[in-house]
Amino acid sequence: MTMFNYESTCLYTKYNNLDRKVIYFMTKKVAIIVTNEFEDIELTSPKEAIENAGFETVIISDTANSEVVGKHGEKVTVDVSIADANPEDYDALLIPGGFSPDYLRGDTEGRYGTFAKYFTKNDVPAFAICHGPQILIDTDDLKGRTVTAVLNVRKDLSNAGANVVDESVVVDKNIVTSRTPDDLDDFNREIVKLLED
């Protein structure tokens, strides 16, 4: 018999009628919310950095097992539909830029903003680059937070109460934001650093 005890992060097993306790490490899971016309490298580069650091990524969009296609043709398979996604199953959130965040905000049920709110409200790491911080507006949790983004999103972030700065990467507690693909090295570094804490 094997059972998980998440509180002590140990795995208990029964072997030859002896109870044994085995220490195990749960891999952190990062949810990536995305749809068509994402900025390709703003998904692929952080995803690769996260996975190379030993963490798991899960693509979340409208329909599981479908493909979403980036602005430059990159295709990724959706692992979990937003309807079935429970934010409590994830240790962090990544929101790539491109046109994808604007499309996600157009979801008639507001599911992506609601999903993201779990992370901002509960101080769970949330990473957003370029147009990605638009989704954070829908959480209503940006007042007083310091963020950055691509130029044409900054006014909206400011109107949502955020302190907007023009820096390659900004870390405000659990929220990490960057401006453009030119900032990916800094963005990826801070993502991995926060995940490893």
GROMACS .gro file of C-alpha atoms in nm:
model
  197
    1MET     CA    1   0.000   0.000   0.000
    2THR     CA    2   0.126   0.346  -0.091
    3MET     CA    3  -0.019   0.677   0.016
    4PHE     CA    4   0.083   1.038  -0.020
    5ASN     CA    5   0.100   1.268   0.277
    6TYR     CA    6   0.133   1.612   0.124
    7GLU     CA    7   0.171   1.791   0.457
    8SER     CA    8   0.495   1.617   0.540
    9THR     CA    9   0.596   1.573   0.175
   10CYS     CA   10   0.682   1.212   0.241
   11LEU     CA   11   0.576   0.896   0.069
   12TYR     CA   12   0.475   0.613   0.298
   13THR     CA   13   0.511   0.260   0.167
   14LYS     CA   14   0.455  -0.083   0.309
   15TYR     CA   15   0.726  -0.333   0.217
   16ASN     CA   16   0.764  -0.680   0.376
   17ASN     CA   17   0.512  -0.574   0.641
   18LEU     CA   18   0.734  -0.284   0.748
   19ASP     CA   19   0.621   0.075   0.721
   20ARG     CA   20   0.881   0.283   0.548
   21LYS     CA   21   0.895   0.656   0.503
   22VAL     CA   22   1.061   0.781   0.186
   23ILE     CA   23   1.133   1.148   0.130
   24TYR     CA   24   1.026   1.269  -0.212
   25PHE     CA   25   1.025   1.602  -0.387
   26MET     CA   26   0.721   1.721  -0.572
   27THR     CA   27   0.805   1.900  -0.896
   28LYS     CA   28   0.662   2.249  -0.913
   29LYS     CA   29   0.411   2.299  -1.193
   30VAL     CA   30   0.383   2.622  -1.391
   31ALA     CA   31   0.054   2.698  -1.568
   32ILE     CA   32   0.091   2.878  -1.901
   33ILE     CA   33  -0.229   3.048  -2.021
   34VAL     CA   34  -0.217   3.116  -2.392
   35THR     CA   35  -0.415   3.117  -2.715
   36ASN     CA   36  -0.348   3.183  -3.082
   37GLU     CA   37  -0.114   3.460  -3.195
   38PHE     CA   38   0.105   3.455  -2.887
   39GLU     CA   39   0.455   3.598  -2.932
   40ASP     CA   40   0.638   3.274  -3.004
   41ILE     CA   41   0.966   3.333  -2.822
   42GLU     CA   42   0.786   3.478  -2.518
   43LEU     CA   43   0.635   3.134  -2.466
   44THR     CA   44   0.915   2.905  -2.585
   45SER     CA   45   1.207   3.077  -2.411
   46PRO     CA   46   1.061   3.098  -2.056
   47LYS     CA   47   0.908   2.750  -2.097
   48GLU     CA   48   1.249   2.609  -2.184
   49ALA     CA   49   1.416   2.793  -1.895
   50ILE     CA   50   1.154   2.662  -1.650
   51GLU     CA   51   1.187   2.304  -1.776
   52ASN     CA   52   1.568   2.318  -1.782
   53ALA     CA   53   1.555   2.420  -1.415
   54GLY     CA   54   1.364   2.099  -1.342
   55PHE     CA   55   1.007   2.228  -1.326
   56GLU     CA   56   0.698   2.117  -1.519
   57THR     CA   57   0.496   2.337  -1.754
   58VAL     CA   58   0.129   2.290  -1.843
   59ILE     CA   59  -0.033   2.468  -2.138
   60ILE     CA   60  -0.386   2.590  -2.062
   61SER     CA   61  -0.626   2.727  -2.323
   62ASP     CA   62  -0.984   2.688  -2.443
   63THR     CA   63  -0.973   2.325  -2.561
   64ALA     CA   64  -0.752   2.041  -2.436
   65ASN     CA   65  -0.552   1.844  -2.696
   66SER     CA   66  -0.593   2.121  -2.954
   67GLU     CA   67  -0.309   2.331  -3.095
   68VAL     CA   68  -0.254   2.701  -3.050
   69VAL     CA   69  -0.034   2.879  -3.302
   70GLY     CA   70   0.200   3.169  -3.241
   71LYS     CA   71   0.237   3.482  -3.454
   72HIS     CA   72   0.539   3.328  -3.627
   73GLY     CA   73   0.404   2.975  -3.664
   74GLU     CA   74   0.516   2.803  -3.341
   75LYS     CA   75   0.260   2.535  -3.248
   76VAL     CA   76   0.198   2.409  -2.896
   77THR     CA   77  -0.048   2.147  -2.778
   78VAL     CA   78  -0.294   2.242  -2.507
   79ASP     CA   79  -0.266   2.013  -2.203
   80VAL     CA   80  -0.567   2.129  -2.002
   81SER     CA   81  -0.877   2.330  -2.093
   82ILE     CA   82  -0.946   2.644  -1.893
   83ALA     CA   83  -1.281   2.489  -1.796
   84ASP     CA   84  -1.097   2.201  -1.624
   85ALA     CA   85  -0.803   2.400  -1.488
   86ASN     CA   86  -0.783   2.448  -1.112
   87PRO     CA   87  -0.531   2.721  -1.020
   88GLU     CA   88  -0.464   2.551  -0.687
   89ASP     CA   89  -0.294   2.269  -0.881
   90TYR     CA   90  -0.014   2.503  -0.990
   91ASP     CA   91   0.281   2.667  -0.819
   92ALA     CA   92   0.316   2.956  -1.064
   93LEU     CA   93   0.159   3.121  -1.368
   94LEU     CA   94   0.322   3.234  -1.695
   95ILE     CA   95   0.147   3.472  -1.937
   96PRO     CA   96   0.330   3.522  -2.269
   97GLY     CA   97   0.261   3.828  -2.481
   98GLY     CA   98   0.161   3.886  -2.841
   99PHE     CA   99  -0.208   3.917  -2.927
  100SER     CA  100  -0.294   3.619  -2.707
  101PRO     CA  101  -0.354   3.811  -2.380
  102ASP     CA  102  -0.601   4.045  -2.549
  103TYR     CA  103  -0.791   3.746  -2.690
  104LEU     CA  104  -0.790   3.576  -2.349
  105ARG     CA  105  -0.934   3.891  -2.191
  106GLY     CA  106  -1.219   3.865  -2.441
  107ASP     CA  107  -1.334   3.536  -2.288
  108THR     CA  108  -1.703   3.599  -2.224
  109GLU     CA  109  -1.693   3.426  -1.886
  110GLY     CA  110  -1.375   3.601  -1.770
  111ARG     CA  111  -1.216   3.266  -1.688
  112TYR     CA  112  -0.857   3.367  -1.755
  113GLY     CA  113  -0.871   3.672  -1.531
  114THR     CA  114  -1.033   3.462  -1.260
  115PHE     CA  115  -0.763   3.197  -1.300
  116ALA     CA  116  -0.487   3.461  -1.275
  117LYS     CA  117  -0.650   3.621  -0.970
  118TYR     CA  118  -0.576   3.311  -0.763
  119PHE     CA  119  -0.203   3.380  -0.808
  120THR     CA  120  -0.209   3.755  -0.745
  121LYS     CA  121  -0.445   3.731  -0.448
  122ASN     CA  122  -0.259   3.447  -0.276
  123ASP     CA  123   0.099   3.568  -0.343
  124VAL     CA  124   0.169   3.272  -0.573
  125PRO     CA  125   0.431   3.355  -0.841
  126ALA     CA  126   0.291   3.513  -1.159
  127PHE     CA  127   0.513   3.590  -1.459
  128ALA     CA  128   0.396   3.813  -1.746
  129ILE     CA  129   0.583   3.964  -2.039
  130CYS     CA  130   0.504   4.219  -2.310
  131HIS     CA  131   0.121   4.228  -2.345
  132GLY     CA  132   0.087   3.953  -2.082
  133PRO     CA  133   0.039   4.195  -1.790
  134GLN     CA  134  -0.298   4.292  -1.946
  135ILE     CA  135  -0.442   3.976  -1.790
  136LEU     CA  136  -0.327   4.097  -1.448
  137ILE     CA  137  -0.551   4.403  -1.489
  138ASP     CA  138  -0.851   4.170  -1.471
  139THR     CA  139  -0.743   4.043  -1.129
  140ASP     CA  140  -0.807   4.385  -0.969
  141ASP     CA  141  -0.494   4.321  -0.760
  142LEU     CA  142  -0.247   4.563  -0.922
  143LYS     CA  143  -0.312   4.869  -0.706
  144GLY     CA  144   0.020   4.977  -0.557
  145ARG     CA  145   0.218   4.702  -0.733
  146THR     CA  146   0.522   4.789  -0.946
  147VAL     CA  147   0.523   4.637  -1.294
  148THR     CA  148   0.650   4.685  -1.646
  149ALA     CA  149   0.515   4.589  -1.988
  150VAL     CA  150   0.534   4.677  -2.355
  151LEU     CA  151   0.474   5.049  -2.412
  152ASN     CA  152   0.116   5.033  -2.542
  153VAL     CA  153  -0.009   4.844  -2.233
  154ARG     CA  154   0.146   5.070  -1.970
  155LYS     CA  155  -0.136   5.327  -1.960
  156ASP     CA  156  -0.391   5.052  -1.891
  157LEU     CA  157  -0.174   4.915  -1.611
  158SER     CA  158  -0.138   5.262  -1.462
  159ASN     CA  159  -0.515   5.312  -1.478
  160ALA     CA  160  -0.550   4.985  -1.285
  161GLY     CA  161  -0.346   5.141  -1.003
  162ALA     CA  162  -0.007   4.990  -1.080
  163ASN     CA  163   0.320   5.181  -1.053
  164VAL     CA  164   0.456   5.132  -1.407
  165VAL     CA  165   0.829   5.158  -1.476
  166ASP     CA  166   1.043   5.118  -1.788
  167GLU     CA  167   1.286   4.843  -1.685
  168SER     CA  168   1.387   4.513  -1.842
  169VAL     CA  169   1.243   4.312  -1.554
  170VAL     CA  170   1.052   4.407  -1.241
  171VAL     CA  171   1.003   4.182  -0.940
  172ASP     CA  172   0.736   4.294  -0.695
  173LYS     CA  173   0.697   4.017  -0.438
  174ASN     CA  174   0.535   3.733  -0.635
  175ILE     CA  175   0.484   3.922  -0.963
  176VAL     CA  176   0.758   3.927  -1.228
  177THR     CA  177   0.705   4.138  -1.541
  178SER     CA  178   0.912   4.227  -1.848
  179ARG     CA  179   0.870   4.447  -2.155
  180THR     CA  180   0.972   4.268  -2.476
  181PRO     CA  181   1.164   3.968  -2.614
  182ASP     CA  182   1.483   4.172  -2.572
  183ASP     CA  183   1.437   4.129  -2.196
  184LEU     CA  184   1.398   3.751  -2.195
  185ASP     CA  185   1.736   3.676  -2.036
  186ASP     CA  186   1.650   3.893  -1.735
  187PHE     CA  187   1.290   3.767  -1.727
  188ASN     CA  188   1.391   3.401  -1.735
  189ARG     CA  189   1.656   3.452  -1.468
  190GLU     CA  190   1.406   3.604  -1.225
  191ILE     CA  191   1.146   3.336  -1.302
  192VAL     CA  192   1.386   3.055  -1.217
  193LYS     CA  193   1.512   3.239  -0.909
  194LEU     CA  194   1.158   3.274  -0.772
  195LEU     CA  195   1.070   2.913  -0.851
  196GLU     CA  196   1.383   2.791  -0.673
  197ASP     CA  197   1.302   2.985  -0.353
   0.00000   0.00000   0.00000
